[in-house]
Amino acid sequence: MGDDKNKRIDFVDLTKGVCIILVVMAHIGGAFEKLDYHSMIASFRMPLYFFISGIFFKSYEGLFGFFIRKINKLIVPFLFFYLSAFLLKYIVWKIAPGVFQLPVSWTELLVVFHDHALIKFNPPIWFLLALFNCNILFYLVHSLRDRKLGLMFALTLLIGIAGFYMGKHQIELPLYIDIAMTALPFYVAGFWIRRYNFFLFPHRFDKLIPLCILAALVVMYFTATTPGMRTNNYPGNIFQVYTAAFAGIFMIMLICKKIKRMSIVSYLGRYSIITLSIHGPIIHFVSPVVSHYIHNGWAEASVLLLLTLAICVLFTPILLKIIPQLVAQKDLLKVK
């Protein structure tokens, strides 16, 4: 692969941007729910995020160094946006108790330790914790790569299957560890695809992209279900869930490979961790204002989406400038 490994892959940023926009749309709901025909978007939306994250996996200088780097990239932003969103909600509730239906309790901060209940003050933030655990899981599995590659893939599948059926039997692990287990095959697939130029970089096979996209749509139509990844709850069988997810992942990535770059969407993708972490509170406070003035379902959802993304684009460079260590752009904990 040579120099290709050191290039920034524009269409991957675009893919991340599309993914985060789909996530925002899902949290807005309303009219956007009608777009998810036959659950085809829901089937791959969060698996795609795990897959893209796997593309950027590096083992670095050992387990301790890897652990510290992932704390910088995932746990530090998680803690910052988790605590700041709660404090914002708590302060608003103290000033204007009528804004929230229920009193704000400090026990809400403990939700991630005992079940997969909704994080009311910042619902999307669960993903960062699940992704951290997925990284650690794969680091341990990845240690088998050089000596026992087949065992590495077999163990990946076993962990994924175990996580899936834990969800089927409503067995929940703290800190979204069971979700990380179910997501591991997506993460590993992203890591593995990074090895092949024909997928990530221009290749003669690109002329087959339209045919591949059509095939993926057909596969998704017949296999898609609506996975509840945050709760590790999957209504379909294991074949349906993984087949539909992988079909959707490759469909979106191939479409983005054709387009290559869209400035605003690619920007959102490059710094998707910020949009992921702030769009929940933004929607909570902006939604009542929009619904007060706009009463058409599609218009309301569209305006709320544009406003939410615009605020995210506005705040991203501010956060990058003021607190880069807290938004995964600089290390807070130094690695020797």
PDB file of C-alpha atoms in Angstrom, residues 31-310:
ATOM      1  CA  ALA A  31     -41.478  13.181   9.243  1.00  0.00           C
ATOM      2  CA  PHE A  32     -37.983  11.743   8.761  1.00  0.00           C
ATOM      3  CA  GLU A  33     -39.237   8.400  10.045  1.00  0.00           C
ATOM      4  CA  LYS A  34     -41.172   8.055   6.777  1.00  0.00           C
ATOM      5  CA  LEU A  35     -37.888   8.070   4.854  1.00  0.00           C
ATOM      6  CA  ASP A  36     -36.778   4.878   6.542  1.00  0.00           C
ATOM      7  CA  TYR A  37     -38.735   2.648   4.208  1.00  0.00           C
ATOM      8  CA  HIS A  38     -38.698  -0.998   5.303  1.00  0.00           C
ATOM      9  CA  SER A  39     -36.083  -0.053   7.989  1.00  0.00           C
ATOM     10  CA  MET A  40     -33.395   0.111   5.294  1.00  0.00           C
ATOM     11  CA  ILE A  41     -31.646   3.168   6.782  1.00  0.00           C
ATOM     12  CA  ALA A  42     -31.942   2.036  10.395  1.00  0.00           C
ATOM     13  CA  SER A  43     -30.368  -1.302   9.522  1.00  0.00           C
ATOM     14  CA  PHE A  44     -26.937   0.203   8.801  1.00  0.00           C
ATOM     15  CA  ARG A  45     -26.832   3.670  10.389  1.00  0.00           C
ATOM     16  CA  MET A  46     -24.929   2.848  13.600  1.00  0.00           C
ATOM     17  CA  PRO A  47     -23.041  -0.191  12.217  1.00  0.00           C
ATOM     18  CA  LEU A  48     -21.620   2.176   9.598  1.00  0.00           C
ATOM     19  CA  TYR A  49     -20.158   4.361  12.348  1.00  0.00           C
ATOM     20  CA  PHE A  50     -18.398   1.375  13.927  1.00  0.00           C
ATOM     21  CA  PHE A  51     -17.158   0.239  10.505  1.00  0.00           C
ATOM     22  CA  ILE A  52     -15.639   3.645   9.686  1.00  0.00           C
ATOM     23  CA  SER A  53     -13.970   3.765  13.095  1.00  0.00           C
ATOM     24  CA  GLY A  54     -12.325   0.422  12.373  1.00  0.00           C
ATOM     25  CA  ILE A  55     -10.696   1.863   9.242  1.00  0.00           C
ATOM     26  CA  PHE A  56      -8.566   4.104  11.450  1.00  0.00           C
ATOM     27  CA  PHE A  57      -7.425   1.442  13.927  1.00  0.00           C
ATOM     28  CA  LYS A  58      -3.736   1.496  14.877  1.00  0.00           C
ATOM     29  CA  SER A  59      -2.113  -0.638  17.561  1.00  0.00           C
ATOM     30  CA  TYR A  60       0.468   2.089  18.397  1.00  0.00           C
ATOM     31  CA  GLU A  61       3.225   1.243  20.872  1.00  0.00           C
ATOM     32  CA  GLY A  62       1.492  -1.276  23.107  1.00  0.00           C
ATOM     33  CA  LEU A  63      -1.616  -1.776  25.203  1.00  0.00           C
ATOM     34  CA  PHE A  64      -0.885   1.030  27.671  1.00  0.00           C
ATOM     35  CA  GLY A  65      -0.169   3.578  24.940  1.00  0.00           C
ATOM     36  CA  PHE A  66      -3.215   2.446  22.967  1.00  0.00           C
ATOM     37  CA  PHE A  67      -5.378   2.690  26.091  1.00  0.00           C
ATOM     38  CA  ILE A  68      -4.214   6.245  26.849  1.00  0.00           C
ATOM     39  CA  ARG A  69      -4.730   7.340  23.223  1.00  0.00           C
ATOM     40  CA  LYS A  70      -8.281   5.997  23.211  1.00  0.00           C
ATOM     41  CA  ILE A  71      -8.976   7.721  26.511  1.00  0.00           C
ATOM     42  CA  ASN A  72      -7.888  10.969  24.829  1.00  0.00           C
ATOM     43  CA  LYS A  73      -9.943  10.318  21.703  1.00  0.00           C
ATOM     44  CA  LEU A  74     -13.105   8.884  23.251  1.00  0.00           C
ATOM     45  CA  ILE A  75     -13.339   8.929  27.057  1.00  0.00           C
ATOM     46  CA  VAL A  76     -12.225  12.541  27.521  1.00  0.00           C
ATOM     47  CA  PRO A  77     -14.832  13.850  25.008  1.00  0.00           C
ATOM     48  CA  PHE A  78     -17.413  11.489  26.500  1.00  0.00           C
ATOM     49  CA  LEU A  79     -16.855  12.792  30.022  1.00  0.00           C
ATOM     50  CA  PHE A  80     -16.772  16.421  28.893  1.00  0.00           C
ATOM     51  CA  PHE A  81     -19.997  16.303  26.861  1.00  0.00           C
ATOM     52  CA  TYR A  82     -21.677  13.915  29.303  1.00  0.00           C
ATOM     53  CA  LEU A  83     -21.063  16.115  32.331  1.00  0.00           C
ATOM     54  CA  SER A  84     -21.506  19.465  30.594  1.00  0.00           C
ATOM     55  CA  ALA A  85     -24.854  18.408  29.091  1.00  0.00           C
ATOM     56  CA  PHE A  86     -26.059  17.241  32.503  1.00  0.00           C
ATOM     57  CA  LEU A  87     -24.941  20.450  34.190  1.00  0.00           C
ATOM     58  CA  LEU A  88     -26.655  22.511  31.492  1.00  0.00           C
ATOM     59  CA  LYS A  89     -29.878  20.604  32.057  1.00  0.00           C
ATOM     60  CA  TYR A  90     -29.533  20.911  35.836  1.00  0.00           C
ATOM     61  CA  ILE A  91     -28.920  24.676  35.696  1.00  0.00           C
ATOM     62  CA  VAL A  92     -31.841  25.256  33.310  1.00  0.00           C
ATOM     63  CA  TRP A  93     -34.100  23.164  35.567  1.00  0.00           C
ATOM     64  CA  LYS A  94     -33.057  25.226  38.602  1.00  0.00           C
ATOM     65  CA  ILE A  95     -33.764  28.474  36.766  1.00  0.00           C
ATOM     66  CA  ALA A  96     -36.933  27.345  34.983  1.00  0.00           C
ATOM     67  CA  PRO A  97     -38.311  24.068  36.431  1.00  0.00           C
ATOM     68  CA  GLY A  98     -41.130  23.960  33.873  1.00  0.00           C
ATOM     69  CA  VAL A  99     -38.742  23.323  30.991  1.00  0.00           C
ATOM     70  CA  PHE A 100     -38.459  19.620  31.924  1.00  0.00           C
ATOM     71  CA  GLN A 101     -41.346  17.332  32.821  1.00  0.00           C
ATOM     72  CA  LEU A 102     -39.475  15.623  35.655  1.00  0.00           C
ATOM     73  CA  PRO A 103     -37.004  16.923  38.254  1.00  0.00           C
ATOM     74  CA  VAL A 104     -33.344  16.600  37.293  1.00  0.00           C
ATOM     75  CA  SER A 105     -31.644  14.107  39.583  1.00  0.00           C
ATOM     76  CA  TRP A 106     -27.925  13.547  40.094  1.00  0.00           C
ATOM     77  CA  THR A 107     -28.630   9.801  39.915  1.00  0.00           C
ATOM     78  CA  GLU A 108     -29.098  10.257  36.155  1.00  0.00           C
ATOM     79  CA  LEU A 109     -25.294  10.371  35.897  1.00  0.00           C
ATOM     80  CA  LEU A 110     -25.123   6.719  36.957  1.00  0.00           C
ATOM     81  CA  VAL A 111     -27.303   5.354  34.155  1.00  0.00           C
ATOM     82  CA  VAL A 112     -24.359   4.038  32.093  1.00  0.00           C
ATOM     83  CA  PHE A 113     -23.221   1.808  34.953  1.00  0.00           C
ATOM     84  CA  HIS A 114     -26.314  -0.336  35.358  1.00  0.00           C
ATOM     85  CA  ASP A 115     -28.424  -0.531  32.182  1.00  0.00           C
ATOM     86  CA  HIS A 116     -29.031   0.884  28.699  1.00  0.00           C
ATOM     87  CA  ALA A 117     -31.705   3.382  29.642  1.00  0.00           C
ATOM     88  CA  LEU A 118     -31.814   6.589  27.629  1.00  0.00           C
ATOM     89  CA  ILE A 119     -29.276   9.221  28.709  1.00  0.00           C
ATOM     90  CA  LYS A 120     -31.929  11.912  28.930  1.00  0.00           C
ATOM     91  CA  PHE A 121     -29.611  14.918  28.995  1.00  0.00           C
ATOM     92  CA  ASN A 122     -27.531  13.794  25.954  1.00  0.00           C
ATOM     93  CA  PRO A 123     -28.896  10.587  24.359  1.00  0.00           C
ATOM     94  CA  PRO A 124     -26.353  10.087  21.519  1.00  0.00           C
ATOM     95  CA  ILE A 125     -23.305  10.167  23.814  1.00  0.00           C
ATOM     96  CA  TRP A 126     -23.579   6.428  24.551  1.00  0.00           C
ATOM     97  CA  PHE A 127     -21.797   5.702  21.273  1.00  0.00           C
ATOM     98  CA  LEU A 128     -18.428   7.073  22.437  1.00  0.00           C
ATOM     99  CA  LEU A 129     -18.351   4.708  25.411  1.00  0.00           C
ATOM    100  CA  ALA A 130     -19.413   1.735  23.289  1.00  0.00           C
ATOM    101  CA  LEU A 131     -16.783   2.594  20.674  1.00  0.00           C
ATOM    102  CA  PHE A 132     -14.073   2.810  23.345  1.00  0.00           C
ATOM    103  CA  ASN A 133     -14.938  -0.694  24.526  1.00  0.00           C
ATOM    104  CA  CYS A 134     -15.010  -1.921  20.931  1.00  0.00           C
ATOM    105  CA  ASN A 135     -11.496  -0.534  20.419  1.00  0.00           C
ATOM    106  CA  ILE A 136     -10.191  -2.306  23.508  1.00  0.00           C
ATOM    107  CA  LEU A 137     -11.866  -5.571  22.488  1.00  0.00           C
ATOM    108  CA  PHE A 138     -10.310  -5.450  19.057  1.00  0.00           C
ATOM    109  CA  TYR A 139      -6.881  -4.552  20.391  1.00  0.00           C
ATOM    110  CA  LEU A 140      -6.935  -7.777  22.389  1.00  0.00           C
ATOM    111  CA  VAL A 141      -8.223  -9.803  19.428  1.00  0.00           C
ATOM    112  CA  HIS A 142      -5.777  -8.082  17.052  1.00  0.00           C
ATOM    113  CA  SER A 143      -2.841  -9.500  19.003  1.00  0.00           C
ATOM    114  CA  LEU A 144      -3.576 -12.821  17.251  1.00  0.00           C
ATOM    115  CA  ARG A 145      -3.251 -11.339  13.764  1.00  0.00           C
ATOM    116  CA  ASP A 146       0.387 -12.180  13.016  1.00  0.00           C
ATOM    117  CA  ARG A 147       0.384 -15.669  14.493  1.00  0.00           C
ATOM    118  CA  LYS A 148      -3.167 -16.994  14.156  1.00  0.00           C
ATOM    119  CA  LEU A 149      -5.155 -14.915  11.672  1.00  0.00           C
ATOM    120  CA  GLY A 150      -7.925 -17.481  11.354  1.00  0.00           C
ATOM    121  CA  LEU A 151      -8.358 -17.564  15.109  1.00  0.00           C
ATOM    122  CA  MET A 152      -8.607 -13.757  15.135  1.00  0.00           C
ATOM    123  CA  PHE A 153     -11.543 -13.823  12.731  1.00  0.00           C
ATOM    124  CA  ALA A 154     -13.170 -16.772  14.499  1.00  0.00           C
ATOM    125  CA  LEU A 155     -12.918 -15.000  17.846  1.00  0.00           C
ATOM    126  CA  THR A 156     -14.351 -11.825  16.303  1.00  0.00           C
ATOM    127  CA  LEU A 157     -17.381 -13.760  15.067  1.00  0.00           C
ATOM    128  CA  LEU A 158     -17.831 -15.539  18.399  1.00  0.00           C
ATOM    129  CA  ILE A 159     -17.726 -12.250  20.320  1.00  0.00           C
ATOM    130  CA  GLY A 160     -20.211 -10.692  17.884  1.00  0.00           C
ATOM    131  CA  ILE A 161     -22.562 -13.673  18.149  1.00  0.00           C
ATOM    132  CA  ALA A 162     -22.298 -13.669  21.944  1.00  0.00           C
ATOM    133  CA  GLY A 163     -23.131  -9.954  22.075  1.00  0.00           C
ATOM    134  CA  PHE A 164     -26.068 -10.408  19.697  1.00  0.00           C
ATOM    135  CA  TYR A 165     -27.642 -13.222  21.694  1.00  0.00           C
ATOM    136  CA  MET A 166     -27.050 -11.427  24.977  1.00  0.00           C
ATOM    137  CA  GLY A 167     -29.319  -8.769  23.508  1.00  0.00           C
ATOM    138  CA  LYS A 168     -31.859 -11.403  22.466  1.00  0.00           C
ATOM    139  CA  HIS A 169     -31.947 -12.721  26.036  1.00  0.00           C
ATOM    140  CA  GLN A 170     -31.939  -9.205  27.555  1.00  0.00           C
ATOM    141  CA  ILE A 171     -28.608  -9.688  29.298  1.00  0.00           C
ATOM    142  CA  GLU A 172     -27.127  -6.220  29.763  1.00  0.00           C
ATOM    143  CA  LEU A 173     -23.546  -5.399  30.662  1.00  0.00           C
ATOM    144  CA  PRO A 174     -22.530  -2.021  32.115  1.00  0.00           C
ATOM    145  CA  LEU A 175     -20.835   0.665  30.033  1.00  0.00           C
ATOM    146  CA  TYR A 176     -22.323  -0.779  26.798  1.00  0.00           C
ATOM    147  CA  ILE A 177     -19.822  -3.654  26.721  1.00  0.00           C
ATOM    148  CA  ASP A 178     -22.425  -6.005  25.205  1.00  0.00           C
ATOM    149  CA  ILE A 179     -23.100  -3.484  22.431  1.00  0.00           C
ATOM    150  CA  ALA A 180     -19.368  -3.269  21.734  1.00  0.00           C
ATOM    151  CA  MET A 181     -19.335  -7.063  21.411  1.00  0.00           C
ATOM    152  CA  THR A 182     -22.170  -7.052  18.871  1.00  0.00           C
ATOM    153  CA  ALA A 183     -20.493  -4.231  16.932  1.00  0.00           C
ATOM    154  CA  LEU A 184     -17.047  -5.853  16.843  1.00  0.00           C
ATOM    155  CA  PRO A 185     -17.531  -7.583  13.430  1.00  0.00           C
ATOM    156  CA  PHE A 186     -18.366  -4.212  11.859  1.00  0.00           C
ATOM    157  CA  TYR A 187     -15.278  -2.629  13.402  1.00  0.00           C
ATOM    158  CA  VAL A 188     -13.024  -5.477  12.278  1.00  0.00           C
ATOM    159  CA  ALA A 189     -14.461  -5.348   8.750  1.00  0.00           C
ATOM    160  CA  GLY A 190     -13.551  -1.640   8.618  1.00  0.00           C
ATOM    161  CA  PHE A 191     -10.045  -2.418   9.795  1.00  0.00           C
ATOM    162  CA  TRP A 192      -9.623  -5.186   7.233  1.00  0.00           C
ATOM    163  CA  ILE A 193     -10.958  -3.198   4.274  1.00  0.00           C
ATOM    164  CA  ARG A 194      -8.236  -0.608   4.971  1.00  0.00           C
ATOM    165  CA  ARG A 195      -5.757  -3.077   3.512  1.00  0.00           C
ATOM    166  CA  TYR A 196      -7.250  -3.074   0.026  1.00  0.00           C
ATOM    167  CA  ASN A 197      -6.661  -0.297  -2.504  1.00  0.00           C
ATOM    168  CA  PHE A 198      -9.508  -1.396  -4.759  1.00  0.00           C
ATOM    169  CA  PHE A 199     -12.079  -0.266  -2.185  1.00  0.00           C
ATOM    170  CA  LEU A 200     -10.634   2.869  -0.613  1.00  0.00           C
ATOM    171  CA  PHE A 201      -8.713   4.265  -3.587  1.00  0.00           C
ATOM    172  CA  PRO A 202      -9.492   4.687  -7.328  1.00  0.00           C
ATOM    173  CA  HIS A 203      -9.532   1.350  -9.137  1.00  0.00           C
ATOM    174  CA  ARG A 204     -10.784  -0.162 -12.392  1.00  0.00           C
ATOM    175  CA  PHE A 205     -13.510  -1.950 -10.409  1.00  0.00           C
ATOM    176  CA  ASP A 206     -15.108   1.447  -9.729  1.00  0.00           C
ATOM    177  CA  LYS A 207     -17.070   1.110 -12.981  1.00  0.00           C
ATOM    178  CA  LEU A 208     -19.096  -1.613 -11.234  1.00  0.00           C
ATOM    179  CA  ILE A 209     -20.157   0.692  -8.376  1.00  0.00           C
ATOM    180  CA  PRO A 210     -23.708   1.377  -9.742  1.00  0.00           C
ATOM    181  CA  LEU A 211     -24.325  -2.361 -10.080  1.00  0.00           C
ATOM    182  CA  CYS A 212     -22.996  -2.985  -6.552  1.00  0.00           C
ATOM    183  CA  ILE A 213     -25.241  -0.250  -5.142  1.00  0.00           C
ATOM    184  CA  LEU A 214     -28.282  -1.804  -6.821  1.00  0.00           C
ATOM    185  CA  ALA A 215     -27.366  -5.234  -5.467  1.00  0.00           C
ATOM    186  CA  ALA A 216     -26.980  -3.789  -1.955  1.00  0.00           C
ATOM    187  CA  LEU A 217     -30.432  -2.194  -2.156  1.00  0.00           C
ATOM    188  CA  VAL A 218     -31.970  -5.516  -3.138  1.00  0.00           C
ATOM    189  CA  VAL A 219     -30.219  -7.316  -0.269  1.00  0.00           C
ATOM    190  CA  MET A 220     -31.338  -4.661   2.216  1.00  0.00           C
ATOM    191  CA  TYR A 221     -34.924  -4.773   0.985  1.00  0.00           C
ATOM    192  CA  PHE A 222     -35.202  -8.463   1.792  1.00  0.00           C
ATOM    193  CA  THR A 223     -33.152  -8.557   5.000  1.00  0.00           C
ATOM    194  CA  ALA A 224     -33.449  -5.155   6.752  1.00  0.00           C
ATOM    195  CA  THR A 225     -34.892  -4.930  10.248  1.00  0.00           C
ATOM    196  CA  THR A 226     -34.882  -2.085  12.773  1.00  0.00           C
ATOM    197  CA  PRO A 227     -32.003  -2.706  15.197  1.00  0.00           C
ATOM    198  CA  GLY A 228     -31.945  -0.905  18.508  1.00  0.00           C
ATOM    199  CA  MET A 229     -28.192  -0.724  18.859  1.00  0.00           C
ATOM    200  CA  ARG A 230     -28.167   1.425  21.987  1.00  0.00           C
ATOM    201  CA  THR A 231     -30.266  -1.196  23.762  1.00  0.00           C
ATOM    202  CA  ASN A 232     -28.610  -4.137  21.951  1.00  0.00           C
ATOM    203  CA  ASN A 233     -32.089  -5.160  20.817  1.00  0.00           C
ATOM    204  CA  TYR A 234     -32.501  -6.751  17.380  1.00  0.00           C
ATOM    205  CA  PRO A 235     -35.916  -7.898  16.086  1.00  0.00           C
ATOM    206  CA  GLY A 236     -34.539  -9.950  13.203  1.00  0.00           C
ATOM    207  CA  ASN A 237     -32.340 -13.024  13.207  1.00  0.00           C
ATOM    208  CA  ILE A 238     -28.560 -12.712  13.252  1.00  0.00           C
ATOM    209  CA  PHE A 239     -28.259 -13.341   9.510  1.00  0.00           C
ATOM    210  CA  GLN A 240     -30.688 -10.519   8.695  1.00  0.00           C
ATOM    211  CA  VAL A 241     -29.043  -8.013  11.023  1.00  0.00           C
ATOM    212  CA  TYR A 242     -25.467  -8.444   9.816  1.00  0.00           C
ATOM    213  CA  THR A 243     -26.336  -8.964   6.128  1.00  0.00           C
ATOM    214  CA  ALA A 244     -28.509  -5.846   5.902  1.00  0.00           C
ATOM    215  CA  ALA A 245     -25.985  -3.792   7.865  1.00  0.00           C
ATOM    216  CA  PHE A 246     -23.027  -4.760   5.685  1.00  0.00           C
ATOM    217  CA  ALA A 247     -25.060  -4.209   2.502  1.00  0.00           C
ATOM    218  CA  GLY A 248     -25.980  -0.702   3.672  1.00  0.00           C
ATOM    219  CA  ILE A 249     -22.427   0.065   4.783  1.00  0.00           C
ATOM    220  CA  PHE A 250     -20.934  -0.791   1.413  1.00  0.00           C
ATOM    221  CA  MET A 251     -23.750   0.973  -0.439  1.00  0.00           C
ATOM    222  CA  ILE A 252     -23.165   4.277   1.350  1.00  0.00           C
ATOM    223  CA  MET A 253     -19.399   4.019   1.071  1.00  0.00           C
ATOM    224  CA  LEU A 254     -19.566   3.288  -2.665  1.00  0.00           C
ATOM    225  CA  ILE A 255     -21.924   6.223  -3.245  1.00  0.00           C
ATOM    226  CA  CYS A 256     -19.562   8.486  -1.319  1.00  0.00           C
ATOM    227  CA  LYS A 257     -16.586   7.109  -3.241  1.00  0.00           C
ATOM    228  CA  LYS A 258     -18.286   8.258  -6.449  1.00  0.00           C
ATOM    229  CA  ILE A 259     -19.042  11.720  -5.057  1.00  0.00           C
ATOM    230  CA  LYS A 260     -15.689  12.034  -3.200  1.00  0.00           C
ATOM    231  CA  ARG A 261     -16.335  15.278  -1.340  1.00  0.00           C
ATOM    232  CA  MET A 262     -19.053  17.748  -0.332  1.00  0.00           C
ATOM    233  CA  SER A 263     -17.501  20.562   1.666  1.00  0.00           C
ATOM    234  CA  ILE A 264     -20.021  21.002   4.517  1.00  0.00           C
ATOM    235  CA  VAL A 265     -20.896  17.314   4.804  1.00  0.00           C
ATOM    236  CA  SER A 266     -17.213  16.299   4.706  1.00  0.00           C
ATOM    237  CA  TYR A 267     -16.434  18.922   7.363  1.00  0.00           C
ATOM    238  CA  LEU A 268     -19.150  17.496   9.615  1.00  0.00           C
ATOM    239  CA  GLY A 269     -17.662  14.066   8.981  1.00  0.00           C
ATOM    240  CA  ARG A 270     -14.116  15.046   9.789  1.00  0.00           C
ATOM    241  CA  TYR A 271     -15.210  16.404  13.167  1.00  0.00           C
ATOM    242  CA  SER A 272     -18.206  14.117  13.592  1.00  0.00           C
ATOM    243  CA  ILE A 273     -17.420  13.533  17.266  1.00  0.00           C
ATOM    244  CA  ILE A 274     -18.474  17.138  17.980  1.00  0.00           C
ATOM    245  CA  THR A 275     -21.748  16.917  16.064  1.00  0.00           C
ATOM    246  CA  LEU A 276     -22.457  13.549  17.676  1.00  0.00           C
ATOM    247  CA  SER A 277     -21.882  15.006  21.135  1.00  0.00           C
ATOM    248  CA  ILE A 278     -23.789  18.287  20.906  1.00  0.00           C
ATOM    249  CA  HIS A 279     -26.732  17.675  18.567  1.00  0.00           C
ATOM    250  CA  GLY A 280     -28.860  15.981  21.252  1.00  0.00           C
ATOM    251  CA  PRO A 281     -29.056  19.001  23.595  1.00  0.00           C
ATOM    252  CA  ILE A 282     -29.415  21.317  20.590  1.00  0.00           C
ATOM    253  CA  ILE A 283     -32.445  19.392  19.319  1.00  0.00           C
ATOM    254  CA  HIS A 284     -33.963  19.394  22.802  1.00  0.00           C
ATOM    255  CA  PHE A 285     -33.882  23.182  23.106  1.00  0.00           C
ATOM    256  CA  VAL A 286     -34.461  24.167  19.458  1.00  0.00           C
ATOM    257  CA  SER A 287     -37.292  21.720  18.722  1.00  0.00           C
ATOM    258  CA  PRO A 288     -39.966  23.508  20.853  1.00  0.00           C
ATOM    259  CA  VAL A 289     -39.150  26.820  19.140  1.00  0.00           C
ATOM    260  CA  VAL A 290     -39.409  25.343  15.649  1.00  0.00           C
ATOM    261  CA  SER A 291     -42.628  23.444  16.416  1.00  0.00           C
ATOM    262  CA  HIS A 292     -44.171  26.634  17.813  1.00  0.00           C
ATOM    263  CA  TYR A 293     -43.835  28.450  14.487  1.00  0.00           C
ATOM    264  CA  ILE A 294     -43.958  25.617  11.931  1.00  0.00           C
ATOM    265  CA  HIS A 295     -46.799  23.103  11.904  1.00  0.00           C
ATOM    266  CA  ASN A 296     -46.134  21.125   8.721  1.00  0.00           C
ATOM    267  CA  GLY A 297     -44.353  17.865   9.576  1.00  0.00           C
ATOM    268  CA  TRP A 298     -41.837  17.856   6.729  1.00  0.00           C
ATOM    269  CA  ALA A 299     -41.105  21.565   7.027  1.00  0.00           C
ATOM    270  CA  GLU A 300     -40.652  21.282  10.789  1.00  0.00           C
ATOM    271  CA  ALA A 301     -38.258  18.330  10.531  1.00  0.00           C
ATOM    272  CA  SER A 302     -36.278  19.928   7.694  1.00  0.00           C
ATOM    273  CA  VAL A 303     -35.887  23.294   9.430  1.00  0.00           C
ATOM    274  CA  LEU A 304     -34.888  21.592  12.686  1.00  0.00           C
ATOM    275  CA  LEU A 305     -32.278  19.528  10.822  1.00  0.00           C
ATOM    276  CA  LEU A 306     -30.818  22.585   9.074  1.00  0.00           C
ATOM    277  CA  LEU A 307     -30.742  24.606  12.281  1.00  0.00           C
ATOM    278  CA  THR A 308     -29.132  21.783  14.257  1.00  0.00           C
ATOM    279  CA  LEU A 309     -26.439  21.183  11.634  1.00  0.00           C
ATOM    280  CA  ALA A 310     -25.830  24.929  11.251  1.00  0.00           C
TER     281      ALA A 310
END
